[in-house]
Short mmCIF file of C-alpha atoms and ligand atoms in Angstrom, two decimals:
data_model
loop_
_atom_site.label_atom_id
_atom_site.label_comp_id
_atom_site.label_asym_id
_atom_site.label_seq_id
_atom_site.Cartn_x
_atom_site.Cartn_y
_atom_site.Cartn_z
CA MET A 1 21.32 -23.19 2.01
CA ASP A 2 18.62 -24.91 0.47
CA ALA A 3 17.08 -22.46 -2.62
CA ARG A 4 13.97 -21.27 0.14
CA SER A 5 16.21 -20.19 2.09
CA SER A 6 18.45 -18.30 -0.58
CA THR A 7 15.00 -16.44 -2.11
CA PHE A 8 14.71 -15.03 1.08
CA GLU A 9 18.59 -14.44 1.80
CA THR A 10 18.81 -12.59 -0.62
CA LEU A 11 16.60 -10.40 -0.67
CA SER A 12 16.85 -9.55 2.46
CA LYS A 13 19.96 -8.30 1.68
CA LYS A 14 18.60 -6.16 -0.70
CA ILE A 15 16.47 -4.60 1.48
CA GLU A 16 18.89 -4.27 3.94
CA THR A 17 21.60 -2.64 1.68
CA ARG A 18 19.20 -0.43 -0.12
CA ALA A 19 19.96 -2.40 -3.68
CA ALA A 20 16.33 -3.65 -3.54
CA ARG A 21 14.10 -1.30 -6.26
CA ALA A 22 10.90 -0.50 -5.27
CA GLY A 23 7.69 -0.60 -7.56
CA ILE A 24 5.02 1.33 -5.74
CA ILE A 25 1.94 1.22 -7.82
CA GLY A 26 -1.15 3.21 -7.62
CA LEU A 27 0.54 7.24 -7.35
CA GLY A 28 -2.45 9.22 -5.77
CA TYR A 29 -2.74 10.13 -1.83
CA VAL A 30 -1.25 6.89 -0.68
CA GLY A 31 1.48 5.91 -3.21
CA LEU A 32 3.00 9.13 -4.24
CA PRO A 33 4.02 10.69 -0.13
CA LEU A 34 5.19 6.38 0.13
CA ALA A 35 6.89 6.35 -3.20
CA MET A 36 8.81 9.41 -1.12
CA ALA A 37 9.05 8.43 1.96
CA VAL A 38 10.45 4.86 0.53
CA ALA A 39 12.81 6.53 -1.91
CA ARG A 40 14.38 9.29 0.73
CA SER A 41 15.25 6.02 2.74
CA GLY A 42 17.96 5.27 -0.33
CA PHE A 43 15.63 2.84 -2.54
CA ALA A 44 15.21 3.25 -5.86
CA VAL A 45 11.76 3.49 -6.54
CA THR A 46 9.49 3.19 -9.70
CA GLY A 47 5.86 4.70 -9.18
CA PHE A 48 3.11 3.00 -11.69
CA ASP A 49 0.12 4.06 -12.93
CA ILE A 50 -2.55 3.99 -15.18
CA ASP A 51 -3.25 7.46 -15.37
CA PRO A 52 -0.66 8.97 -17.70
CA LYS A 53 -1.87 12.34 -16.94
CA LYS A 54 -0.10 11.57 -13.75
CA ILE A 55 3.26 10.45 -14.88
CA VAL A 56 3.02 13.92 -17.15
CA ALA A 57 2.74 15.63 -14.18
CA LEU A 58 5.62 13.97 -12.24
CA ASP A 59 8.17 13.92 -15.17
CA ALA A 60 7.40 17.76 -15.24
CA ARG A 61 8.57 17.62 -11.64
CA ARG A 62 4.73 18.77 -10.42
CA SER A 63 3.31 17.53 -7.83
CA TYR A 64 -0.86 16.74 -7.34
CA ILE A 65 -0.52 15.62 -3.82
CA ASP A 66 -0.12 18.07 -0.81
CA ALA A 67 1.35 16.48 1.07
CA VAL A 68 4.42 16.09 -1.41
CA THR A 69 5.85 19.58 -2.29
CA ASN A 70 7.73 20.27 -6.47
CA GLU A 71 11.09 20.58 -4.01
CA ALA A 72 10.67 17.25 -2.77
CA LEU A 73 9.80 15.53 -6.22
CA THR A 74 12.61 17.59 -7.93
CA ALA A 75 14.64 15.91 -5.01
CA GLU A 76 14.02 12.82 -5.25
CA ILE A 77 14.32 12.47 -9.29
CA ASP A 78 17.63 14.96 -9.58
CA ALA A 79 18.92 12.25 -7.39
CA GLY A 80 18.30 9.00 -9.63
CA ARG A 81 15.99 7.40 -6.82
CA PHE A 82 12.35 8.18 -8.48
CA VAL A 83 10.81 7.37 -12.18
CA SER A 84 7.51 7.16 -12.94
CA THR A 85 6.26 5.21 -16.14
CA THR A 86 2.97 3.24 -17.29
CA ASP A 87 4.77 0.57 -18.61
CA PHE A 88 4.10 -2.43 -15.90
CA ALA A 89 7.19 -4.18 -17.63
CA GLY A 90 9.19 -2.82 -15.32
CA LEU A 91 7.38 -4.43 -12.29
CA SER A 92 9.83 -7.45 -13.27
CA ASP A 93 13.08 -5.56 -12.32
CA CYS A 94 11.30 -4.70 -8.45
CA ASP A 95 11.82 -6.12 -5.90
CA VAL A 96 9.52 -5.12 -3.64
CA ILE A 97 5.94 -4.20 -5.48
CA VAL A 98 3.44 -2.28 -3.30
CA ILE A 99 -0.16 -2.19 -4.00
CA CYS A 100 -1.70 1.80 -3.08
CA VAL A 101 -4.85 1.26 -6.00
CA PRO A 102 -8.56 2.56 -4.61
CA THR A 103 -11.18 0.39 -2.98
CA PRO A 104 -13.93 1.89 -3.61
CA LEU A 105 -17.68 0.99 -2.40
CA THR A 106 -20.07 -0.23 -5.73
CA LYS A 107 -22.82 1.14 -6.58
CA HIS A 108 -24.93 -1.77 -4.21
CA ARG A 109 -22.06 -0.22 -1.63
CA ASP A 110 -20.40 -4.19 -1.46
CA PRO A 111 -16.47 -3.76 -1.21
CA ASP A 112 -14.86 -3.28 -5.31
CA LEU A 113 -11.61 -5.25 -5.43
CA SER A 114 -11.50 -4.57 -9.21
CA PHE A 115 -8.54 -2.31 -8.85
CA VAL A 116 -6.46 -4.76 -6.56
CA GLU A 117 -7.71 -7.67 -8.64
CA ALA A 118 -6.09 -6.00 -12.06
CA THR A 119 -3.13 -4.47 -10.34
CA SER A 120 -2.54 -8.26 -8.70
CA ARG A 121 -2.90 -9.72 -12.59
CA SER A 122 -0.93 -7.27 -13.54
CA ILE A 123 2.06 -7.89 -11.15
CA ALA A 124 1.52 -11.80 -12.12
CA ALA A 125 2.29 -11.11 -15.72
CA HIS A 126 5.58 -10.42 -14.48
CA LEU A 127 6.04 -12.06 -11.20
CA ARG A 128 9.56 -13.89 -10.68
CA ALA A 129 11.32 -16.10 -7.58
CA GLY A 130 12.47 -13.07 -4.88
CA GLN A 131 10.02 -10.25 -4.79
CA LEU A 132 8.08 -9.45 -1.99
CA ILE A 133 4.56 -8.08 -2.81
CA VAL A 134 2.38 -5.63 -0.35
CA LEU A 135 -0.91 -4.30 -0.15
CA GLU A 136 -1.55 -1.12 1.46
CA SER A 137 -4.77 -0.72 0.05
CA THR A 138 -7.87 -0.87 3.06
CA THR A 139 -10.01 -3.50 2.74
CA TYR A 140 -11.47 -6.44 4.55
CA PRO A 141 -9.79 -9.29 6.38
CA GLY A 142 -8.48 -11.93 3.97
CA THR A 143 -8.31 -9.92 0.72
CA THR A 144 -4.29 -9.95 1.26
CA ASP A 145 -4.01 -14.00 1.23
CA ASP A 146 -7.26 -15.08 -0.74
CA ILE A 147 -7.54 -12.59 -3.30
CA VAL A 148 -4.12 -11.30 -3.87
CA LYS A 149 -2.08 -14.06 -3.02
CA VAL A 150 -4.32 -16.50 -5.24
CA ILE A 151 -3.66 -14.96 -8.07
CA LEU A 152 -0.12 -14.74 -7.80
CA GLU A 153 0.01 -18.04 -7.04
CA GLU A 154 -2.14 -19.13 -10.28
CA THR A 155 1.67 -18.47 -12.24
CA GLY A 156 2.83 -21.54 -10.25
CA LEU A 157 5.41 -19.52 -8.03
CA LYS A 158 5.18 -20.38 -4.57
CA SER A 159 4.30 -17.78 -1.55
CA GLY A 160 6.21 -18.16 1.29
CA SER A 161 9.04 -19.72 -0.60
CA ASP A 162 9.37 -18.90 -4.04
CA PHE A 163 8.00 -14.79 -3.16
CA PHE A 164 6.78 -13.42 -0.57
CA VAL A 165 2.97 -11.43 0.76
CA GLY A 166 2.72 -9.17 3.16
CA PHE A 167 -0.35 -6.17 4.19
CA SER A 168 0.18 -2.82 5.86
CA PRO A 169 -2.26 -0.31 5.99
CA GLU A 170 -1.97 2.91 5.07
CA ARG A 171 -2.68 5.55 8.08
CA GLU A 172 -2.38 8.87 5.75
CA ASP A 173 -3.73 11.64 7.79
CA PRO A 174 -4.12 14.46 4.80
CA GLY A 175 -3.76 18.22 5.92
CA ASN A 176 -2.11 16.56 9.54
CA GLN A 177 0.91 19.23 9.89
CA ASN A 178 2.54 16.84 12.36
CA TYR A 179 2.48 13.73 11.14
CA HIS A 180 3.62 12.54 7.64
CA THR A 181 3.93 9.07 6.06
CA ALA A 182 7.08 8.82 7.79
CA THR A 183 6.67 9.96 10.84
CA ILE A 184 3.38 7.73 11.69
CA PRO A 185 4.28 3.90 13.23
CA LYS A 186 3.28 1.40 10.54
CA VAL A 187 1.56 -1.82 11.20
CA VAL A 188 3.29 -4.54 9.47
CA ALA A 189 2.30 -8.35 8.81
CA GLY A 190 3.46 -11.53 6.39
CA ASP A 191 2.45 -14.41 4.81
CA GLY A 192 4.73 -16.33 7.52
CA ALA A 193 7.86 -15.73 8.76
CA GLN A 194 9.90 -14.78 6.49
CA ALA A 195 7.61 -12.52 4.76
CA LEU A 196 6.93 -10.81 8.08
CA SER A 197 10.71 -10.64 8.47
CA LEU A 198 11.04 -8.42 5.21
CA MET A 199 7.93 -6.36 6.17
CA LYS A 200 10.04 -5.62 8.93
CA SER A 201 13.39 -4.75 7.16
CA PHE A 202 11.80 -2.88 4.02
CA TYR A 203 9.21 -0.45 6.15
CA GLY A 204 11.65 -0.10 8.94
CA ALA A 205 14.43 1.25 6.58
CA ALA A 206 11.20 4.40 5.44
CA VAL A 207 9.54 4.85 8.46
CA SER A 208 10.35 5.96 11.95
CA SER A 209 8.54 2.59 13.60
CA VAL A 210 6.81 -0.64 12.87
CA VAL A 211 4.38 -2.51 14.28
CA PRO A 212 4.42 -5.82 13.41
CA VAL A 213 1.10 -8.41 13.81
CA SER A 214 0.69 -12.55 13.11
CA SER A 215 -1.08 -12.33 10.14
CA ASN A 216 -2.52 -10.18 7.48
CA ALA A 217 -6.02 -10.76 8.03
CA THR A 218 -4.92 -9.01 11.45
CA ALA A 219 -3.27 -5.99 9.84
CA GLU A 220 -6.37 -5.64 7.82
CA ALA A 221 -9.14 -5.59 10.53
CA VAL A 222 -6.73 -3.40 12.50
CA LYS A 223 -6.82 -0.19 9.62
CA LEU A 224 -10.65 -1.27 9.61
CA THR A 225 -10.60 -1.04 13.56
CA GLU A 226 -8.95 2.39 13.34
CA ASN A 227 -11.47 3.86 10.82
CA ILE A 228 -14.82 2.53 12.29
CA PHE A 229 -14.01 3.55 15.50
CA ARG A 230 -14.00 6.64 14.72
CA SER A 231 -17.27 6.76 12.35
CA VAL A 232 -18.85 5.50 15.25
CA ASN A 233 -17.22 8.32 17.69
CA ILE A 234 -18.55 10.93 15.47
CA ALA A 235 -21.98 9.31 15.14
CA LEU A 236 -22.13 9.60 18.86
CA VAL A 237 -21.05 13.38 18.63
CA ASN A 238 -23.71 13.69 16.04
CA GLU A 239 -26.36 12.29 17.55
CA LEU A 240 -25.97 14.31 20.87
CA LYS A 241 -25.59 17.10 18.88
CA THR A 242 -28.79 16.90 18.04
CA VAL A 243 -30.27 15.95 21.52
CA TYR A 244 -28.67 18.94 23.17
CA ALA A 245 -29.35 21.50 20.59
CA ALA A 246 -33.11 20.57 21.36
CA MET A 247 -32.70 21.00 24.53
CA GLY A 248 -30.60 24.56 23.91
CA ILE A 249 -26.81 22.98 25.24
CA ASP A 250 -24.27 23.68 22.60
CA VAL A 251 -22.18 20.11 22.18
CA TRP A 252 -19.31 21.96 21.44
CA GLU A 253 -19.01 23.50 24.80
CA VAL A 254 -19.56 20.09 26.31
CA ILE A 255 -16.95 18.43 24.46
CA ASP A 256 -14.35 21.25 25.23
CA ALA A 257 -15.45 20.66 29.06
CA ALA A 258 -15.84 16.99 28.97
CA LYS A 259 -11.86 16.60 27.17
CA THR A 260 -10.66 17.76 30.15
CA LYS A 261 -10.87 14.74 31.76
CA PRO A 262 -7.84 13.33 32.17
CA PHE A 263 -8.27 10.08 31.76
CA GLY A 264 -11.47 7.50 30.00
CA TYR A 265 -12.32 10.56 27.10
CA MET A 266 -11.32 11.15 24.01
CA PRO A 267 -12.74 14.22 21.89
CA PHE A 268 -14.41 13.89 18.26
CA TYR A 269 -16.50 17.00 17.06
CA PRO A 270 -19.57 16.61 15.55
CA GLY A 271 -20.00 18.46 11.55
CA PRO A 272 -22.06 18.22 8.79
CA GLY A 273 -21.54 14.93 7.76
CA LEU A 274 -18.58 12.26 6.79
CA GLY A 275 -16.00 12.99 4.07
CA GLY A 276 -13.34 11.38 2.56
CA HIS A 277 -12.09 8.73 1.29
CA CYS A 278 -11.69 6.50 3.78
CA ILE A 279 -14.59 6.82 7.27
CA PRO A 280 -17.38 7.13 5.01
CA ILE A 281 -16.75 3.40 3.27
CA ASP A 282 -14.27 1.18 5.51
CA PRO A 283 -16.62 0.37 7.81
CA PHE A 284 -18.73 -1.11 5.32
CA TYR A 285 -16.13 -3.72 4.05
CA LEU A 286 -16.68 -5.52 7.51
CA THR A 287 -20.08 -5.17 7.44
CA TRP A 288 -19.49 -7.05 3.96
CA LYS A 289 -17.44 -9.54 4.94
CA SER A 290 -19.43 -10.17 8.45
CA ARG A 291 -22.51 -11.42 6.58
CA GLU A 292 -20.59 -13.99 5.74
CA PHE A 293 -20.25 -15.44 9.01
CA GLU A 294 -23.76 -14.23 9.77
CA LEU A 295 -23.18 -11.96 12.15
CA PRO A 296 -24.41 -8.69 12.02
CA THR A 297 -22.44 -5.24 12.55
CA ARG A 298 -25.01 -2.78 13.46
CA PHE A 299 -22.71 -0.13 15.27
CA ILE A 300 -20.82 0.86 11.95
CA GLU A 301 -24.71 0.35 10.07
CA LEU A 302 -25.80 2.26 13.41
CA ALA A 303 -23.19 5.28 12.94
CA GLY A 304 -23.64 4.68 9.01
CA GLU A 305 -27.01 5.83 9.49
CA ILE A 306 -26.70 8.77 11.76
CA ASN A 307 -23.77 10.29 9.88
CA SER A 308 -25.30 10.30 6.90
CA ALA A 309 -28.62 12.05 8.05
CA MET A 310 -26.13 15.03 8.90
CA PRO A 311 -26.48 17.04 5.89
CA ARG A 312 -30.27 17.03 5.83
CA TYR A 313 -30.37 18.21 9.57
CA VAL A 314 -28.05 21.00 8.85
CA VAL A 315 -30.20 22.29 6.06
CA GLY A 316 -33.35 21.21 8.55
CA LYS A 317 -31.76 23.70 11.32
CA LEU A 318 -30.34 26.29 7.82
CA ALA A 319 -34.41 26.69 6.80
CA GLU A 320 -35.48 27.34 10.60
CA ALA A 321 -32.54 29.98 10.72
CA LEU A 322 -33.89 31.49 7.37
CA ASP A 323 -38.13 31.32 8.50
CA ILE A 324 -36.95 32.70 12.53
CA ARG A 325 -34.22 35.40 11.54
CA ALA A 326 -34.76 36.65 8.01
CA GLY A 327 -38.47 35.69 7.47
CA LYS A 328 -37.63 34.07 4.60
CA ALA A 329 -38.11 30.44 2.74
CA LEU A 330 -35.25 28.51 1.86
CA SER A 331 -37.07 27.81 -1.47
CA ARG A 332 -36.51 31.72 -2.20
CA SER A 333 -33.38 32.05 -0.13
CA ARG A 334 -29.62 32.23 -1.77
CA VAL A 335 -26.60 30.09 0.17
CA LEU A 336 -23.20 30.53 -0.25
CA VAL A 337 -21.97 26.96 1.64
CA LEU A 338 -18.48 27.89 2.85
CA GLY A 339 -15.89 24.53 2.07
CA LEU A 340 -16.16 22.19 -0.35
CA ALA A 341 -13.44 20.32 0.87
CA TYR A 342 -14.75 17.22 3.13
CA LYS A 343 -11.82 18.75 5.95
CA LYS A 344 -10.22 22.03 6.30
CA ASN A 345 -7.08 22.86 4.68
CA VAL A 346 -7.09 20.38 2.01
CA ALA A 347 -8.48 20.14 -1.92
CA ASP A 348 -9.95 16.73 -0.97
CA ILE A 349 -13.85 16.54 -1.94
CA ARG A 350 -14.19 13.19 -2.11
CA GLU A 351 -17.72 12.26 -0.12
CA SER A 352 -17.69 15.24 1.73
CA PRO A 353 -20.89 16.00 2.56
CA SER A 354 -20.43 19.75 0.96
CA LEU A 355 -21.79 18.58 -2.23
CA ARG A 356 -24.76 16.72 -0.53
CA LEU A 357 -25.74 19.89 1.57
CA ILE A 358 -25.83 21.43 -2.32
CA GLU A 359 -27.89 19.09 -3.40
CA ILE A 360 -30.34 18.99 -0.27
CA ILE A 361 -30.47 22.86 -0.69
CA GLU A 362 -31.49 22.53 -4.10
CA GLU A 363 -33.78 20.00 -3.92
CA ARG A 364 -35.77 22.17 -1.31
CA GLY A 365 -35.80 24.99 -3.91
CA GLY A 366 -32.96 27.34 -3.06
CA LYS A 367 -30.11 28.67 -4.48
CA ALA A 368 -26.97 27.35 -3.77
CA ASP A 369 -23.38 28.72 -4.62
CA TYR A 370 -19.66 27.72 -3.14
CA HIS A 371 -16.43 29.35 -1.83
CA ASP A 372 -13.09 26.50 -1.02
CA PRO A 373 -9.98 28.44 -1.36
CA PHE A 374 -8.47 24.90 -2.31
CA VAL A 375 -11.24 23.98 -5.43
CA ALA A 376 -11.53 26.33 -7.64
CA GLU A 377 -13.81 24.15 -9.73
CA ILE A 378 -16.03 20.98 -9.44
CA PRO A 379 -14.65 17.95 -10.87
CA PRO A 380 -16.77 15.18 -12.48
CA THR A 381 -17.86 13.19 -9.64
CA ARG A 382 -19.98 9.90 -9.55
CA GLU A 383 -22.97 10.96 -7.63
CA TYR A 384 -22.84 14.99 -8.12
CA GLN A 385 -22.95 14.76 -12.32
CA ALA A 386 -25.22 17.55 -11.81
CA LEU A 387 -22.58 19.75 -10.23
CA LYS A 388 -19.63 19.66 -12.06
CA GLY A 389 -18.53 22.78 -13.18
CA ARG A 390 -19.82 25.09 -10.99
CA LYS A 391 -17.23 27.40 -9.52
CA SER A 392 -15.71 29.05 -6.34
CA ILE A 393 -17.25 32.26 -5.88
CA ASP A 394 -14.85 34.96 -4.89
CA LEU A 395 -15.53 36.03 -1.06
CA THR A 396 -16.06 39.66 -1.65
CA PRO A 397 -17.84 41.59 0.58
CA GLU A 398 -20.37 42.43 -1.71
CA ALA A 399 -20.71 38.87 -2.73
CA VAL A 400 -21.21 37.46 1.09
CA ALA A 401 -23.78 40.57 1.45
CA GLY A 402 -25.51 39.30 -1.90
CA TYR A 403 -26.61 35.67 0.25
CA ASP A 404 -29.64 35.43 2.69
CA VAL A 405 -27.04 33.14 4.64
CA VAL A 406 -23.34 31.79 4.33
CA LEU A 407 -23.09 27.83 5.58
CA ILE A 408 -19.55 27.12 6.60
CA ALA A 409 -19.14 23.52 5.76
CA THR A 410 -15.60 23.06 6.35
CA ASP A 411 -13.31 25.49 8.51
CA HIS A 412 -10.30 26.29 6.17
CA ASP A 413 -7.81 28.33 7.68
CA ILE A 414 -7.22 30.80 5.52
CA ILE A 415 -11.06 32.00 6.04
CA ASP A 416 -11.11 36.01 7.59
CA TYR A 417 -14.14 34.26 9.46
CA ALA A 418 -13.95 38.42 11.51
CA ALA A 419 -14.24 40.22 7.89
CA LEU A 420 -17.09 36.97 7.08
CA SER A 421 -19.14 37.63 10.10
CA LYS A 422 -18.72 41.57 9.17
CA ASN A 423 -20.60 40.89 5.87
CA ALA A 424 -22.83 37.96 6.09
CA ARG A 425 -26.55 38.35 7.06
CA LEU A 426 -26.55 35.31 8.48
CA ILE A 427 -24.51 32.76 9.39
CA VAL A 428 -25.00 28.72 10.29
CA ASP A 429 -22.12 27.18 11.52
CA THR A 430 -21.89 23.55 11.39
CA ARG A 431 -17.88 23.53 12.85
CA ASN A 432 -18.04 26.06 15.77
CA VAL A 433 -15.29 27.79 14.20
CA PHE A 434 -16.48 30.97 15.51
CA GLY A 435 -16.78 29.45 19.05
CA ARG A 436 -13.05 28.15 18.56
CA LEU A 437 -12.23 31.98 17.60
CA GLY A 438 -14.06 33.73 20.54
CA LEU A 439 -16.38 35.46 17.83
CA SER A 440 -19.57 35.80 18.50
CA ALA A 441 -22.55 37.82 16.80
CA ASP A 442 -26.35 37.44 17.06
CA HIS A 443 -26.34 36.41 13.18
CA LEU A 444 -24.81 32.99 13.79
CA ILE A 445 -26.42 30.01 14.60
CA LYS A 446 -24.55 26.99 14.70
CA ALA A 447 -26.03 23.29 13.40
N1 LIG B 1 -6.69 8.83 0.37
C1 LIG B 1 -6.20 8.65 2.44
O1 LIG B 1 -6.01 9.16 3.24
C2 LIG B 1 -5.75 7.01 2.85
C3 LIG B 1 -5.83 6.69 3.84
C4 LIG B 1 -5.47 5.47 4.58
C5 LIG B 1 -5.96 4.51 3.47
N2 LIG B 1 -6.39 4.75 1.64
C6 LIG B 1 -6.95 3.76 0.73
O2 LIG B 1 -5.25 3.76 0.50
C7 LIG B 1 -6.07 3.06 -0.77
C8 LIG B 1 -5.57 3.96 -2.04
O3 LIG B 1 -6.62 5.33 -1.61
P1 LIG B 1 -5.66 6.87 -2.56
O4 LIG B 1 -6.97 7.92 -1.63
O5 LIG B 1 -4.62 6.93 -2.32
O6 LIG B 1 -6.49 6.91 -3.99
P2 LIG B 1 -6.43 7.77 -5.15
O7 LIG B 1 -7.37 7.78 -5.84
O8 LIG B 1 -5.71 8.63 -4.27
O9 LIG B 1 -5.00 7.14 -5.84
C9 LIG B 1 -5.32 5.79 -6.55
C10 LIG B 1 -4.14 5.42 -7.58
O10 LIG B 1 -4.56 4.72 -7.76
C11 LIG B 1 -4.61 4.36 -9.70
N3 LIG B 1 -4.53 3.24 -10.22
C12 LIG B 1 -5.60 2.80 -10.02
N4 LIG B 1 -6.25 1.77 -10.51
C13 LIG B 1 -4.62 1.41 -11.08
C14 LIG B 1 -4.46 0.03 -11.57
N5 LIG B 1 -5.05 -1.27 -12.51
N6 LIG B 1 -2.63 0.14 -11.91
C15 LIG B 1 -2.25 1.44 -11.40
N7 LIG B 1 -2.35 2.35 -11.04
C16 LIG B 1 -3.99 2.19 -10.72
C17 LIG B 1 -5.11 5.76 -9.76
O11 LIG B 1 -5.28 6.21 -11.17
C18 LIG B 1 -4.60 6.68 -8.74
O12 LIG B 1 -3.51 7.60 -8.98
C19 LIG B 1 -6.97 2.60 -1.21
O13 LIG B 1 -7.35 2.03 -0.69
C20 LIG B 1 -7.80 3.45 0.34
O14 LIG B 1 -8.53 3.13 1.41
C21 LIG B 1 -6.41 6.12 1.89
#
């Protein structure tokens, strides 16, 4: 056996027998559930994060991610399969290292790979032969091979012989009760056949099925394709909503009927705008990379334009409803925005259109409060600093009746919509929650 195959064979055996230690870097929405799934499958896991508050919480067996319960966290810690730290020296003890750090956009909407680069440098400082390094952060095709691998190879060690590099996109769907990390098929790729084989065996242990593809760039493109597909289709129904509304047609009724077609149609639903860490951001990673090839990404740009115009459209509808139904200008009205999270039943407010709705209402002279059962207070955000520290108001009948209009931005299941309908003077529903519940009322309009 030559040195190259023995490095591979040794790591392969370690993964097969669960003797490998996994290091997960970035213990957020993606990293923490992944760390749990990997630990549950029998590997010892070290979680790394630069945020000491997260490590203190985890040490106290307190999860800050909805998808991970305190009990599940405690079980893995007590079984000796999960520890967490801010000390990256422990990376050299890890056989498999998975990077789950943020990939946002810069102020100028270009990819911000500073987190991925910083993490790659931390790994390089502790890199040794016989490690598999995996990127899970969403990014443009080429990042794993052109950035992560290049930084790691600056150590003098070689990918494919001394260490191995792979990419596997994260498909977490926060709040989804039917699917979680271990039951969502996982696309895997590697730099070379041996890296791919290690990827299949590592992820095959932790998740129910793996989907191998031929290169890291392909796997990176898979993730972007999934999110672009969502962004474009959501933009399409958002556009149809505005057109049908002008014609007096209810887009939700149209979609409900259209989706009875057993083939060739897939329902997407309109809303007040795109939110979350993925769909509003990831497509622009491809737009940026495409410029290098002098190719336009018109669908992506158009979808972005339509989706980001939605909050203004909704506030326009709200102002119209106040005018026509209440004879009141928005500038003299009090608005209760119901739901701050970007989607129902979660606490995540990243890129949430609700923040933009509040901002536009106030730009137009209205006064806006919010209620969200999952978000007690607006945390600091980069874009909406003026909203920091505002608190969710209690949804008492008196409070609701005190607002000129309630704007439903997020359709959390926990809200008593029948009671809300009884107490509110006017309701603008951007999610068709009343339609779905079969509740109708004269003081209700859809937007
Ligand atoms: N949230 C989702 O549902 C989701 C779904 C699919 C893909 N993704 C992708 O996964 C990646 C991570 O997203 P997330 O939602 O988990 O982000 P997050 O903000 O919840 O977590 C990222 C974590 O990384 C830590 N971190 C930042 N820099 C670090 C560094 N240099 N070293 C160690 N830790 C560092 C942060 O403190 C944070 O705890 C992104 O690329 C995102 O696009 C997210």
